Coordinates of C-alpha atoms in Angstrom, one line a residue:
Chain A
M1 CA -109.8 -180.0 -63.1
T2 CA -113.8 -180.4 -62.0
S3 CA -114.0 -176.9 -62.9
A4 CA -113.8 -177.9 -66.5
S5 CA -116.3 -181.2 -66.3
A6 CA -119.0 -179.3 -64.3
S7 CA -118.8 -176.0 -66.5
K8 CA -119.5 -178.5 -68.9
K9 CA -123.1 -180.6 -66.9
S10 CA -122.4 -184.1 -68.4
T11 CA -123.6 -186.0 -66.1
K12 CA -126.7 -184.2 -64.6
N13 CA -126.9 -186.7 -61.4
Q14 CA -123.2 -186.4 -59.6
I15 CA -123.7 -182.2 -60.3
S16 CA -126.5 -180.9 -60.7
P17 CA -126.8 -177.3 -61.0
I18 CA -128.0 -175.1 -57.6
I19 CA -128.6 -171.9 -59.9
T20 CA -130.1 -172.0 -63.2
I21 CA -130.1 -167.9 -64.6
N22 CA -132.3 -168.1 -68.2
K23 CA -132.7 -165.5 -70.3
L24 CA -132.4 -163.2 -67.2
N25 CA -133.5 -159.4 -68.2
K26 CA -134.1 -156.1 -66.4
W27 CA -134.3 -153.0 -66.6
F28 CA -133.9 -149.9 -64.2
G29 CA -136.6 -147.6 -65.2
K30 CA -136.1 -147.3 -69.1
F31 CA -131.9 -148.2 -68.4
H32 CA -131.7 -151.6 -69.4
V33 CA -129.1 -153.6 -66.7
L34 CA -128.8 -157.0 -67.3
K35 CA -129.0 -158.3 -70.8
D36 CA -129.9 -161.9 -71.7
I37 CA -128.0 -163.3 -69.2
D38 CA -127.9 -167.5 -69.2
L39 CA -125.8 -168.8 -66.2
E40 CA -125.9 -172.0 -64.2
V41 CA -124.3 -172.6 -61.3
N42 CA -123.3 -176.4 -59.7
K43 CA -122.9 -177.2 -57.0
T44 CA -119.7 -176.5 -54.5
E45 CA -118.9 -174.2 -58.0
K46 CA -116.7 -170.8 -57.2
I47 CA -117.4 -168.7 -59.3
V48 CA -116.0 -164.7 -59.8
I49 CA -117.5 -162.2 -61.9
C50 CA -115.5 -159.4 -62.3
G51 CA -115.9 -156.3 -64.8
P52 CA -116.3 -152.4 -65.2
S53 CA -118.6 -150.1 -62.1
G54 CA -122.4 -150.4 -64.0
S55 CA -122.2 -153.2 -66.0
G56 CA -124.4 -155.4 -63.8
K57 CA -122.4 -157.3 -62.0
S58 CA -123.8 -156.8 -58.4
T59 CA -127.2 -156.5 -59.8
L60 CA -126.9 -159.7 -61.1
I61 CA -125.9 -161.2 -57.9
R62 CA -128.7 -159.4 -56.2
C63 CA -131.6 -160.5 -58.9
I64 CA -130.8 -164.1 -57.6
N65 CA -131.9 -163.3 -54.0
R66 CA -134.3 -161.2 -55.2
L67 CA -133.0 -158.1 -53.4
E68 CA -134.0 -157.1 -56.8
V69 CA -136.7 -157.8 -59.4
H70 CA -135.7 -158.4 -62.8
Q71 CA -138.6 -158.3 -65.4
E72 CA -138.6 -161.4 -67.6
G73 CA -136.3 -164.7 -67.5
T74 CA -136.3 -167.2 -64.8
I75 CA -134.4 -168.0 -62.2
I76 CA -133.8 -171.0 -60.6
V77 CA -132.7 -171.5 -57.0
D78 CA -132.1 -174.3 -55.5
G79 CA -135.4 -176.0 -57.9
T80 CA -137.4 -173.5 -56.7
E81 CA -138.1 -170.3 -59.3
L82 CA -138.0 -166.3 -58.5
T83 CA -141.7 -165.7 -58.3
D84 CA -143.4 -162.7 -56.4
D85 CA -145.0 -165.4 -53.8
V86 CA -143.5 -163.3 -50.5
K87 CA -143.0 -166.9 -48.8
Q88 CA -141.0 -168.7 -51.5
I89 CA -139.0 -165.6 -51.8
N90 CA -137.7 -166.1 -48.1
E91 CA -137.0 -169.8 -48.2
I92 CA -135.0 -168.9 -51.0
R93 CA -133.7 -166.1 -48.9
S94 CA -132.9 -168.3 -45.9
D95 CA -131.1 -171.0 -48.4
V96 CA -128.6 -167.9 -50.1
G97 CA -126.3 -166.2 -47.4
M98 CA -125.1 -162.6 -48.3
V99 CA -122.0 -160.5 -47.9
F100 CA -122.5 -156.5 -48.5
Q101 CA -119.7 -154.2 -49.5
H102 CA -120.9 -152.2 -46.0
F103 CA -121.4 -155.4 -43.7
N104 CA -124.9 -153.9 -42.9
L105 CA -124.4 -155.9 -39.8
F106 CA -127.2 -154.5 -37.3
P107 CA -125.8 -151.7 -34.8
H108 CA -128.1 -152.3 -32.0
L109 CA -127.4 -155.8 -31.9
T110 CA -124.1 -157.5 -30.9
V111 CA -122.4 -159.2 -32.6
L112 CA -123.7 -162.8 -31.3
E113 CA -127.3 -161.3 -31.4
N114 CA -126.6 -160.3 -35.0
C115 CA -125.4 -164.0 -36.0
T116 CA -128.4 -165.5 -33.9
L117 CA -131.5 -163.6 -34.9
A118 CA -132.5 -165.3 -38.5
P119 CA -131.4 -168.3 -36.8
I120 CA -134.5 -168.0 -34.3
W121 CA -136.9 -166.3 -36.0
V122 CA -136.5 -168.2 -39.3
R123 CA -134.8 -171.3 -38.8
K124 CA -137.0 -171.6 -35.0
K125 CA -133.8 -172.7 -34.0
S126 CA -133.8 -172.9 -29.6
K127 CA -131.7 -169.4 -28.6
L128 CA -129.2 -172.5 -26.8
E129 CA -129.0 -173.7 -30.4
A130 CA -128.3 -170.7 -32.6
D131 CA -126.2 -169.7 -29.4
E132 CA -123.5 -172.7 -30.2
L133 CA -124.1 -172.9 -33.6
A134 CA -123.2 -168.7 -33.5
M135 CA -120.3 -169.7 -31.7
E136 CA -118.6 -172.2 -33.9
L137 CA -118.7 -169.7 -36.1
L138 CA -117.7 -167.2 -35.1
T139 CA -114.9 -169.7 -33.8
K140 CA -113.9 -170.1 -37.3
V141 CA -114.0 -166.6 -38.7
R142 CA -111.5 -166.3 -35.8
I143 CA -113.4 -163.5 -33.5
P144 CA -115.1 -165.1 -30.5
D145 CA -114.1 -163.3 -28.3
Q146 CA -116.0 -160.3 -29.9
A147 CA -119.1 -161.8 -29.6
K148 CA -120.2 -159.9 -27.1
K149 CA -119.3 -156.4 -28.4
Y150 CA -121.5 -154.3 -30.7
P151 CA -120.3 -153.8 -34.3
G152 CA -119.4 -150.4 -34.0
Q153 CA -116.5 -151.5 -31.5
L154 CA -114.9 -153.7 -34.4
S155 CA -112.7 -152.8 -37.4
G156 CA -113.8 -153.0 -40.5
G157 CA -112.2 -156.5 -41.5
Q158 CA -113.4 -157.8 -38.0
Q159 CA -117.1 -156.9 -39.6
Q160 CA -116.9 -158.4 -42.3
R161 CA -115.8 -161.3 -40.9
V162 CA -119.5 -161.2 -38.4
A163 CA -121.0 -160.5 -41.3
I164 CA -119.7 -163.8 -43.7
A165 CA -120.3 -165.9 -39.5
R166 CA -123.7 -164.0 -39.5
A167 CA -124.7 -165.3 -43.3
L168 CA -123.1 -168.9 -42.5
C169 CA -125.1 -169.9 -39.5
M170 CA -128.6 -169.6 -42.0
Q171 CA -126.4 -172.7 -43.0
P172 CA -127.3 -171.5 -46.5
R173 CA -126.7 -173.8 -49.4
V174 CA -125.7 -171.0 -51.8
M175 CA -123.0 -167.7 -50.4
L176 CA -122.9 -164.5 -52.2
F177 CA -120.4 -162.3 -51.8
D178 CA -121.3 -158.3 -53.4
E179 CA -118.0 -157.2 -53.4
P180 CA -116.5 -157.9 -50.2
T181 CA -113.5 -156.1 -49.5
S182 CA -114.2 -153.2 -51.5
A183 CA -115.2 -151.0 -48.5
L184 CA -111.8 -151.9 -46.1
D185 CA -108.3 -151.1 -45.7
P186 CA -105.7 -152.8 -47.3
E187 CA -104.7 -154.6 -44.2
M188 CA -108.0 -155.6 -43.1
I189 CA -108.9 -157.0 -46.7
K190 CA -106.2 -160.0 -46.5
E191 CA -108.1 -161.3 -42.8
V192 CA -111.2 -161.1 -44.9
L193 CA -110.1 -162.8 -48.2
E194 CA -108.3 -165.5 -45.8
T195 CA -111.7 -166.0 -44.3
M196 CA -113.2 -166.4 -48.1
I197 CA -110.3 -169.4 -48.8
E198 CA -111.2 -171.5 -46.3
L199 CA -114.8 -171.1 -46.7
A200 CA -114.0 -172.5 -50.2
E201 CA -112.3 -174.8 -49.4
S202 CA -114.6 -176.6 -47.1
G203 CA -116.8 -176.5 -50.2
M204 CA -119.2 -173.6 -50.1
T205 CA -121.3 -173.1 -53.6
M206 CA -119.9 -169.0 -54.0
I207 CA -120.5 -166.5 -56.1
V208 CA -117.9 -163.1 -55.7
V209 CA -118.1 -160.5 -57.5
T210 CA -114.8 -159.0 -56.6
H211 CA -112.2 -156.6 -58.4
E212 CA -109.3 -159.2 -56.5
M213 CA -108.0 -161.4 -59.1
G214 CA -105.2 -163.1 -56.9
F215 CA -108.8 -164.3 -55.1
A216 CA -110.3 -165.2 -58.8
N217 CA -107.2 -166.6 -59.8
K218 CA -106.0 -168.6 -56.3
V219 CA -110.4 -170.2 -56.2
A220 CA -112.2 -169.5 -59.1
D221 CA -113.4 -172.6 -60.6
R222 CA -114.7 -169.9 -63.4
V223 CA -114.5 -166.7 -63.9
I224 CA -117.3 -164.2 -65.4
F225 CA -116.4 -160.8 -67.6
M226 CA -119.4 -159.2 -67.5
D227 CA -119.6 -155.7 -69.5
E228 CA -122.6 -152.6 -70.1
G229 CA -125.2 -155.6 -69.0
Q230 CA -124.0 -159.2 -70.5
I231 CA -122.0 -161.8 -69.4
V232 CA -118.9 -160.6 -71.7
E233 CA -116.7 -163.8 -71.0
Q234 CA -116.3 -167.0 -68.9
N235 CA -113.4 -169.1 -68.7
D236 CA -111.2 -171.4 -65.8
P237 CA -109.1 -168.8 -63.9
K238 CA -105.7 -169.7 -65.8
N239 CA -107.4 -169.0 -69.6
F240 CA -109.4 -165.9 -68.2
F241 CA -106.2 -164.8 -67.4
N242 CA -103.7 -165.5 -69.5
N243 CA -105.6 -165.6 -73.0
P244 CA -108.7 -163.8 -73.5
K245 CA -111.0 -164.0 -75.8
S246 CA -113.0 -160.7 -76.7
D247 CA -111.3 -157.8 -77.1
R248 CA -113.3 -155.9 -73.8
T249 CA -111.6 -158.7 -71.6
K250 CA -108.4 -157.8 -73.0
L251 CA -108.4 -154.0 -72.0
F252 CA -109.8 -154.4 -68.7
L253 CA -107.1 -156.8 -67.5
S254 CA -104.9 -154.3 -68.8
Q255 CA -105.9 -151.4 -66.5
I256 CA -106.7 -153.3 -63.2
L257 CA -103.3 -155.2 -63.0
N258 CA -100.9 -152.5 -64.5
H259 CA -102.5 -150.1 -62.1
Chain B
M1 CA -79.3 -156.6 -44.2
T2 CA -81.3 -155.5 -41.1
E3 CA -79.3 -153.4 -39.7
T4 CA -80.0 -150.9 -41.9
L5 CA -83.7 -151.1 -40.9
S6 CA -84.3 -148.5 -37.4
K7 CA -86.4 -150.0 -34.9
F8 CA -89.1 -148.1 -34.3
Q9 CA -89.8 -146.7 -30.6
K10 CA -92.9 -145.6 -29.1
I11 CA -93.4 -142.5 -27.7
P12 CA -94.7 -142.8 -24.3
D13 CA -98.3 -140.7 -23.3
R14 CA -97.9 -137.5 -21.9
E15 CA -100.1 -136.1 -19.8
P16 CA -102.2 -132.7 -21.4
P17 CA -100.1 -128.9 -20.2
S18 CA -102.4 -128.3 -16.4
S19 CA -103.4 -125.5 -17.2
T20 CA -105.9 -127.0 -19.9
V21 CA -107.3 -129.1 -17.3
G22 CA -109.1 -128.9 -14.7
M23 CA -112.6 -126.5 -13.1
L24 CA -110.6 -122.9 -12.9
A25 CA -108.9 -123.5 -16.9
W26 CA -112.4 -124.7 -17.8
V27 CA -113.7 -121.2 -16.7
R28 CA -111.1 -119.3 -18.3
I29 CA -110.9 -121.5 -21.4
N30 CA -115.2 -121.1 -21.6
L31 CA -116.1 -117.6 -19.8
F32 CA -113.4 -115.6 -20.8
G33 CA -111.4 -116.5 -23.6
T34 CA -112.0 -113.8 -25.7
T35 CA -113.4 -110.3 -25.3
T36 CA -116.8 -110.9 -27.1
N37 CA -116.4 -113.7 -24.1
T38 CA -116.1 -112.2 -21.2
I39 CA -118.5 -109.0 -22.1
T40 CA -121.7 -112.0 -22.3
T41 CA -120.6 -113.5 -18.7
L42 CA -120.4 -110.2 -17.2
L43 CA -123.6 -109.0 -18.5
F44 CA -125.8 -111.7 -17.9
L45 CA -124.5 -112.2 -14.6
Y46 CA -125.4 -108.4 -14.3
V47 CA -129.5 -109.7 -15.8
I48 CA -129.2 -112.2 -12.9
Y49 CA -128.7 -110.0 -9.9
L50 CA -130.9 -107.4 -11.4
F51 CA -133.7 -110.0 -11.7
L52 CA -133.0 -112.8 -9.8
P53 CA -132.5 -111.3 -5.8
P54 CA -136.1 -109.2 -6.3
F55 CA -138.1 -112.7 -7.1
L56 CA -136.5 -114.3 -4.4
D57 CA -137.9 -111.8 -1.8
W58 CA -141.4 -112.4 -3.5
A59 CA -141.1 -115.9 -4.2
I60 CA -139.3 -117.3 -1.1
F61 CA -138.4 -114.7 1.8
N62 CA -141.3 -112.4 2.2
A63 CA -144.0 -114.8 1.2
N64 CA -146.6 -116.0 3.0
I65 CA -147.6 -119.1 3.5
S66 CA -149.4 -119.3 7.0
G67 CA -153.5 -119.1 8.0
S68 CA -155.9 -121.0 5.9
D69 CA -157.7 -117.5 4.1
R70 CA -156.8 -114.4 2.2
S71 CA -155.9 -112.1 5.1
V72 CA -152.2 -113.0 6.7
C73 CA -151.8 -112.1 2.5
D74 CA -153.2 -108.9 2.3
E75 CA -151.5 -107.6 5.1
N76 CA -147.8 -108.3 3.5
K77 CA -148.0 -107.5 0.1
S78 CA -144.5 -108.0 -0.6
G79 CA -144.1 -111.9 -1.1
A80 CA -146.2 -113.9 -2.9
C81 CA -149.2 -115.6 -1.0
W82 CA -148.6 -119.6 -1.4
T83 CA -151.1 -119.7 1.2
F84 CA -153.6 -119.2 -2.0
V85 CA -152.2 -122.8 -3.0
K86 CA -151.9 -124.0 -0.2
V87 CA -155.9 -124.0 0.3
R88 CA -156.8 -125.0 -2.7
F89 CA -154.2 -127.9 -3.2
E90 CA -156.9 -130.8 -3.4
Q91 CA -158.8 -128.7 -5.4
L92 CA -155.9 -127.6 -7.9
L93 CA -154.9 -131.4 -7.8
F94 CA -157.7 -133.5 -8.4
G95 CA -160.7 -131.2 -9.1
L96 CA -163.7 -129.8 -7.3
Y97 CA -165.8 -133.5 -6.7
F98 CA -162.5 -134.7 -4.9
A99 CA -161.6 -131.5 -2.8
T100 CA -165.1 -130.9 -1.1
N101 CA -165.5 -134.7 -0.5
P102 CA -162.4 -135.2 1.3
D103 CA -163.5 -139.1 2.5
Q104 CA -162.9 -139.4 -1.2
I105 CA -159.4 -138.2 -1.2
W106 CA -157.2 -141.3 -1.0
R107 CA -158.7 -142.1 -4.6
P108 CA -156.6 -140.1 -6.8
I109 CA -153.3 -139.9 -4.4
T110 CA -154.2 -143.7 -4.9
A111 CA -154.2 -143.3 -8.2
L112 CA -151.5 -141.0 -9.1
F113 CA -148.8 -143.0 -6.0
T114 CA -149.4 -146.3 -8.1
F115 CA -148.3 -144.5 -10.9
G116 CA -145.2 -143.2 -9.3
I117 CA -144.3 -146.5 -8.0
I118 CA -144.8 -148.3 -11.6
L119 CA -142.9 -145.6 -13.1
T120 CA -139.6 -145.4 -10.6
P121 CA -138.3 -148.3 -11.5
L122 CA -138.5 -148.0 -15.0
L123 CA -136.8 -144.8 -14.7
F124 CA -133.8 -147.0 -13.0
E125 CA -131.3 -149.1 -15.3
K126 CA -130.7 -152.2 -13.7
T127 CA -134.5 -152.6 -12.8
P128 CA -134.7 -156.6 -13.6
F129 CA -138.5 -157.8 -15.4
K130 CA -139.0 -154.1 -16.9
K131 CA -141.0 -155.4 -19.7
W132 CA -143.8 -157.0 -17.1
L133 CA -143.5 -153.5 -15.7
L134 CA -144.2 -151.7 -18.9
L135 CA -146.7 -153.9 -19.8
I136 CA -148.5 -153.3 -16.6
L137 CA -148.0 -149.7 -16.9
L138 CA -149.7 -150.0 -20.4
T139 CA -152.6 -152.2 -19.6
A140 CA -153.5 -153.1 -15.9
Y141 CA -152.5 -149.6 -14.8
P142 CA -155.7 -147.4 -16.9
V143 CA -158.3 -150.2 -15.9
F144 CA -157.3 -149.8 -12.2
F145 CA -157.1 -145.9 -12.5
I146 CA -160.7 -146.0 -13.8
F147 CA -161.6 -148.4 -11.3
I148 CA -160.3 -146.5 -8.6
V149 CA -161.0 -142.5 -9.4
Y150 CA -164.3 -143.5 -11.6
G151 CA -165.4 -145.9 -9.4
G152 CA -169.2 -147.2 -9.8
A153 CA -167.5 -150.7 -8.1
F154 CA -166.9 -152.5 -4.3
G155 CA -169.3 -150.0 -3.2
I156 CA -166.9 -146.2 -4.7
P157 CA -169.2 -143.9 -5.5
V158 CA -168.9 -142.6 -8.8
S159 CA -167.0 -139.6 -9.5
D160 CA -168.6 -138.0 -13.0
T161 CA -165.7 -137.2 -15.6
G162 CA -167.4 -134.6 -16.1
Q163 CA -166.3 -133.7 -12.4
W164 CA -163.1 -134.0 -12.9
G165 CA -160.1 -131.8 -13.3
G166 CA -156.8 -130.4 -12.0
F167 CA -153.9 -132.4 -12.1
L168 CA -155.3 -135.2 -12.3
L169 CA -157.3 -134.0 -15.3
T170 CA -153.8 -133.4 -16.8
F171 CA -152.7 -136.2 -16.3
A172 CA -155.6 -138.7 -17.1
L173 CA -155.8 -137.1 -21.4
A174 CA -152.0 -136.9 -21.3
F175 CA -151.4 -140.1 -20.5
V176 CA -153.8 -142.0 -22.7
G177 CA -152.7 -139.4 -25.6
I178 CA -149.3 -140.6 -25.3
V179 CA -149.7 -144.3 -25.1
L180 CA -152.6 -144.6 -27.6
A181 CA -150.6 -142.2 -30.0
L182 CA -147.4 -144.2 -29.9
P183 CA -148.7 -147.4 -31.2
L184 CA -151.0 -146.1 -33.9
G185 CA -148.3 -143.3 -35.3
I186 CA -146.0 -146.5 -35.5
L187 CA -148.1 -147.8 -37.8
L188 CA -149.2 -144.5 -39.8
A189 CA -145.7 -144.1 -40.1
L190 CA -144.6 -147.6 -41.6
G191 CA -148.1 -147.1 -44.1
R192 CA -146.3 -144.0 -44.9
R193 CA -144.2 -145.8 -46.3
S194 CA -145.5 -149.0 -47.6
Q195 CA -145.0 -150.8 -50.8
M196 CA -148.6 -150.6 -51.8
P197 CA -150.3 -147.5 -52.9
V198 CA -153.4 -147.5 -50.9
I199 CA -152.5 -148.2 -47.2
R200 CA -149.3 -145.0 -48.4
A201 CA -153.0 -143.5 -49.5
L202 CA -155.0 -144.1 -46.2
S203 CA -151.8 -143.1 -44.5
V204 CA -150.9 -140.3 -45.9
T205 CA -154.7 -138.9 -45.5
Y206 CA -155.2 -139.4 -42.3
I207 CA -151.8 -137.4 -40.7
E208 CA -152.4 -134.4 -43.6
F209 CA -155.8 -134.0 -42.3
W210 CA -155.2 -134.5 -38.8
R211 CA -151.9 -132.7 -38.2
G212 CA -153.8 -130.1 -40.6
T213 CA -156.4 -129.1 -38.3
P214 CA -155.6 -127.2 -34.8
L215 CA -156.0 -128.9 -32.1
I216 CA -158.6 -126.8 -30.4
T217 CA -161.3 -126.9 -33.4
I218 CA -160.5 -131.1 -33.3
L219 CA -161.8 -130.7 -29.1
F220 CA -164.9 -128.4 -30.8
M221 CA -165.5 -130.9 -33.0
A222 CA -165.6 -133.6 -30.6
S223 CA -167.8 -131.8 -27.9
V224 CA -169.8 -130.2 -30.5
M225 CA -170.5 -132.2 -33.8
L226 CA -170.0 -136.1 -32.4
P227 CA -173.4 -136.3 -30.2
L228 CA -174.9 -134.7 -33.6
F229 CA -174.1 -138.0 -35.1
F230 CA -175.3 -139.9 -32.3
P231 CA -179.0 -140.4 -31.7
S232 CA -180.8 -138.7 -28.7
G233 CA -180.7 -141.1 -25.9
V234 CA -176.9 -141.3 -26.2
D235 CA -174.0 -138.8 -25.1
F236 CA -170.6 -140.5 -24.5
D237 CA -168.8 -138.8 -21.9
K238 CA -166.9 -135.6 -22.7
V239 CA -164.0 -136.7 -21.1
V240 CA -163.7 -139.6 -23.0
R241 CA -164.5 -137.5 -26.5
A242 CA -161.7 -135.4 -25.3
M243 CA -158.9 -138.3 -25.2
I244 CA -160.1 -139.3 -28.3
G245 CA -159.6 -136.6 -29.8
I246 CA -156.4 -136.0 -28.8
T247 CA -155.0 -139.0 -29.6
L248 CA -156.3 -138.7 -33.8
F249 CA -154.1 -135.3 -33.2
Q250 CA -151.3 -136.8 -31.6
S251 CA -150.4 -140.2 -33.6
A252 CA -150.1 -137.8 -36.5
Y253 CA -147.9 -136.4 -35.0
T254 CA -146.0 -139.1 -33.6
A255 CA -146.3 -141.0 -37.2
E256 CA -144.5 -137.7 -38.9
A257 CA -141.3 -138.2 -35.7
V258 CA -141.0 -141.5 -36.9
R259 CA -141.0 -141.4 -39.9
G260 CA -138.1 -139.3 -39.9
G261 CA -136.4 -142.2 -38.3
L262 CA -137.8 -145.1 -40.1
Q263 CA -135.7 -142.6 -43.3
A264 CA -133.0 -142.0 -42.1
I265 CA -132.5 -146.0 -41.3
D266 CA -129.9 -147.2 -44.4
K267 CA -131.3 -149.5 -47.2
G268 CA -128.7 -152.0 -45.9
Q269 CA -130.1 -152.8 -43.0
T270 CA -133.6 -153.4 -44.6
E271 CA -131.5 -155.4 -47.4
A272 CA -129.2 -157.6 -44.8
S273 CA -132.6 -158.7 -42.6
M274 CA -134.2 -159.1 -46.2
A275 CA -131.3 -161.5 -47.4
L276 CA -131.2 -163.6 -44.3
G277 CA -134.8 -164.3 -44.9
L278 CA -137.2 -162.8 -42.4
G279 CA -140.0 -161.3 -43.3
Y280 CA -142.1 -157.4 -43.4
W281 CA -142.5 -158.3 -39.9
K282 CA -140.3 -159.6 -38.5
R283 CA -137.7 -157.3 -39.8
T284 CA -139.7 -154.4 -39.2
I285 CA -139.8 -155.1 -35.1
F286 CA -136.5 -156.5 -34.8
I287 CA -133.9 -154.6 -36.9
I288 CA -136.1 -151.7 -38.3
L289 CA -138.1 -149.9 -35.7
P290 CA -136.0 -150.5 -32.8
Q291 CA -133.4 -147.9 -34.9
A292 CA -136.0 -146.2 -35.5
L293 CA -137.0 -145.2 -33.0
K294 CA -133.7 -144.7 -31.2
I295 CA -133.1 -142.3 -33.7
S296 CA -136.7 -140.8 -33.6
I297 CA -137.0 -140.6 -29.3
P298 CA -136.1 -136.6 -29.3
A299 CA -138.8 -136.0 -31.9
I300 CA -141.8 -138.6 -30.2
V301 CA -140.5 -136.6 -26.5
N302 CA -140.7 -133.5 -28.4
T303 CA -144.3 -134.5 -29.3
F304 CA -145.6 -135.9 -26.2
I305 CA -144.2 -132.8 -24.1
A306 CA -146.4 -130.0 -26.4
L307 CA -149.2 -132.6 -26.4
F308 CA -148.9 -132.4 -22.5
K309 CA -149.2 -128.7 -22.3
D310 CA -151.6 -128.9 -25.0
T311 CA -154.3 -130.9 -23.2
S312 CA -155.4 -127.2 -21.3
L313 CA -156.5 -127.0 -24.2
V314 CA -159.6 -128.8 -23.3
S315 CA -160.8 -125.9 -21.0
I316 CA -162.4 -124.6 -24.5
I317 CA -165.1 -127.4 -24.2
G318 CA -165.8 -127.0 -20.2
L319 CA -163.3 -129.2 -18.8
L320 CA -161.1 -127.9 -16.0
D321 CA -157.6 -128.9 -16.0
L322 CA -155.0 -127.8 -14.1
L323 CA -153.9 -124.3 -15.7
K324 CA -158.1 -123.6 -16.1
M325 CA -158.5 -124.8 -12.5
S326 CA -155.4 -122.4 -10.7
Q327 CA -156.8 -119.2 -12.9
S328 CA -160.9 -120.7 -12.2
A329 CA -159.5 -121.0 -8.2
S330 CA -157.8 -117.8 -8.1
R331 CA -160.6 -115.9 -9.3
S332 CA -163.3 -116.9 -7.3
L333 CA -164.3 -114.2 -4.1
E334 CA -162.0 -116.1 -1.8
W335 CA -158.1 -115.3 -3.3
N336 CA -159.4 -113.1 -6.1
G337 CA -156.6 -111.2 -6.9
Y338 CA -153.9 -113.8 -6.9
D339 CA -153.8 -115.6 -9.8
I340 CA -150.0 -115.0 -10.6
E341 CA -149.5 -117.7 -7.8
G342 CA -151.9 -119.9 -9.4
Y343 CA -150.3 -119.8 -13.2
L344 CA -147.1 -120.1 -11.4
F345 CA -148.2 -123.2 -9.9
A346 CA -149.6 -124.3 -12.6
G347 CA -146.5 -124.0 -14.7
F348 CA -144.2 -125.3 -12.0
V349 CA -146.2 -128.1 -12.8
F350 CA -146.3 -128.6 -16.2
W351 CA -142.5 -127.4 -15.7
A352 CA -141.7 -130.4 -13.9
C353 CA -143.1 -132.8 -15.8
C354 CA -141.9 -131.5 -19.3
Y355 CA -138.5 -131.6 -18.3
G356 CA -138.6 -135.5 -16.5
M357 CA -140.1 -136.7 -19.6
S358 CA -137.1 -134.6 -21.2
S359 CA -134.6 -135.5 -19.1
Y360 CA -135.7 -139.1 -19.4
S361 CA -135.5 -139.5 -22.7
Q362 CA -132.0 -137.6 -23.1
K363 CA -130.9 -140.8 -20.8
L364 CA -132.5 -143.1 -22.3
E365 CA -130.3 -141.4 -26.1
R366 CA -127.5 -142.1 -23.7
K367 CA -128.1 -145.2 -22.8
L368 CA -129.2 -147.2 -26.5
D369 CA -126.1 -145.8 -28.3
T370 CA -124.0 -148.2 -29.0
E371 CA -122.2 -146.9 -32.2
G372 CA -121.0 -143.7 -30.3
R373 CA -123.1 -141.2 -32.0
T374 CA -123.7 -138.8 -29.0
E375 CA -121.0 -137.9 -26.6

C-alpha cells in the first residue's frame, strides 16, 4: 500500500526522497555502463534491483556512495550532491552503509574491532560507546558470542552478518547491498536473508542488488529490472512478477524462475 | 512416513595408524622414503663426516686461546688462533679510539647493553607497554647513543666519529639505515600507488634512481662529491654522510618491498573502508598498512639483512667497520697471518645478527597470521 503512494510521491512533506538520481550516465573507458538513469528512493523504502550480469546494477549502487565516479547527471543523497569534494563524499559514505558480495571484513581485526573502527574514528565515539553499540548490533544479527574472533574463523554466513552489523554500527540512513548472498553456500543464504528481512522490518531504507526473488517478493516495495545499463522496468513485486510489461523482463524472469 | 528414513550415525574418530606417527616414522618416511631419498641422505651424512670433524678439530679441540701474543699460536699451527680475537676483542667490537682508551670503554658497552635491554622485552609477546618501549628505542635511544658514544657533554670526552669502528660502527650504520628507511620506504610505496600523477612520478623517479645505483657509488658520491657542493669551511661528518647515503639507498628497496605487500591487498578492503567513511590516511593506517606490512615482512627483513651486510662497503670511504677492522687487525705486524680467524669472527657476528633478524621476522609472521596462511 505504502509503496504505491511512495513511488508516486504525492505528498512531499510526508515522504521525501532520501536519494535522488537524475539523468545518470557512466562510462568505463568507452563502455557506456549506465544510461540516463532516473531514480528516487524514499525514506524506509526497500528496493530490489535485479538483472543479468553486466547490466550495470552493481555499478549503479556503487555510484551512490561514490565507489564509482559518474560522468554525467546528478546524485543527491540526503540533500547533499555527490561531487569531487572529498569531505562531502566521506560524510555521505558515513551515512550510507554498504554490504559487499565478498563481505570484505578486515581480516587483521577481530569481529568487534571490525564493528567499532569506523564509529570511533569517523563518528568520534568513545571506545566504550562503540563497543556497546557493536555488541547490541552483533546481538541483533545473532552472533554476539563471536565478537572476539577473527573473521577467518567464521563461516561465510556469519561473516556476512558481521558485515551487516559493521555497516549498521555507523547508524546509516540507507543500506546498500551488493549481491550479499551470491558468495554463500545454500545453507547459509537463509540466515543472511533472515537478518536482512529483520532489518527491513525495522524500517531501514534499503537498496538490494540480488537474484533472490523470494526475498524481493517478500520485502521489496519496488523491484527494478535493469539491462544494458538501463532501467527497463520498475513495479511493485506483485505486478512485476505476475505481469511484467516488457518482453525483456519476461524473458529474464522465465530464465531465473525456471532453472 | 518416518520409518523409511534411516537414522544418521556418526562413525567415531579413530587414532591414525601407529606406523605413521612419531620420531622413527618421520625418519623412515622423510629420510629413507625412496631410493633417491636414501642415497641423498647417505651422501649428505658422508659429506658431513668428511668436513665436520677436521673443522671442529681446528676450530675447537686444537684451538689456542691462552696467552696475549702470537707465540702460543705459532707453536701450535694445527688449531685456530682465537688468542688474536681475544687480544684484539675491544678493537674489533668498538674501534681504535675505545680500544686505546680503556678508561672510556664503558661507553660503547653501555650503549650496546642498553640497546639489548630495550630490545629483549620487545621480542616477547606478553610484554606490557610494548608501544612505549618501541618509541623509546626509536627516539630516546639514538639521542642516548650519541650522548654516550660521541660524548662532548657532562665531561665525557668527544670520540670523533672518524674513530668509530668495528661492530659499533656497523651497528650504528645499520640502526640508522633501518629505522629511517622503513618510514621513508612506506611513504614512497604509498606515493608510487598514489592517484596523484605528480606524487606518483616523483616516487617512481626516486625509487628507480636509488635502486639503479650501486651502494658503492652512492658512498663514493657522499664522501667525495658532496663536499664539493658545500663551502670549503663546512665539512660534515663522514659517518653521517654514509648514514644519509645508506638511508636514501635503503628506502628505495624498502619501498619496493612494501609495494609488494600493498599490491597483494584485495581491492575490497579499500572499498569497504571507503564505504565506512574512512578518509585516505585513516584507511591507510588502520586497514591497508597493517595487512600490507604483514605480507611484506619477509621481503622487508630481507632488505634489512642485505643492508646490515652492505654496511661493510663503507670501508671503501675509509671507515673501519667490523669486517675491515678484522682485516686490518689481522694484517698488523703482531698478528700477520691470522686473517682466517679474523674473517671467521666477523662472519660469525654478521651471521648471528642476521639470523636473529630472520628468526624474529618468522616469529612475527606467525603471530600476525590471523588468516591461517602459514602452517
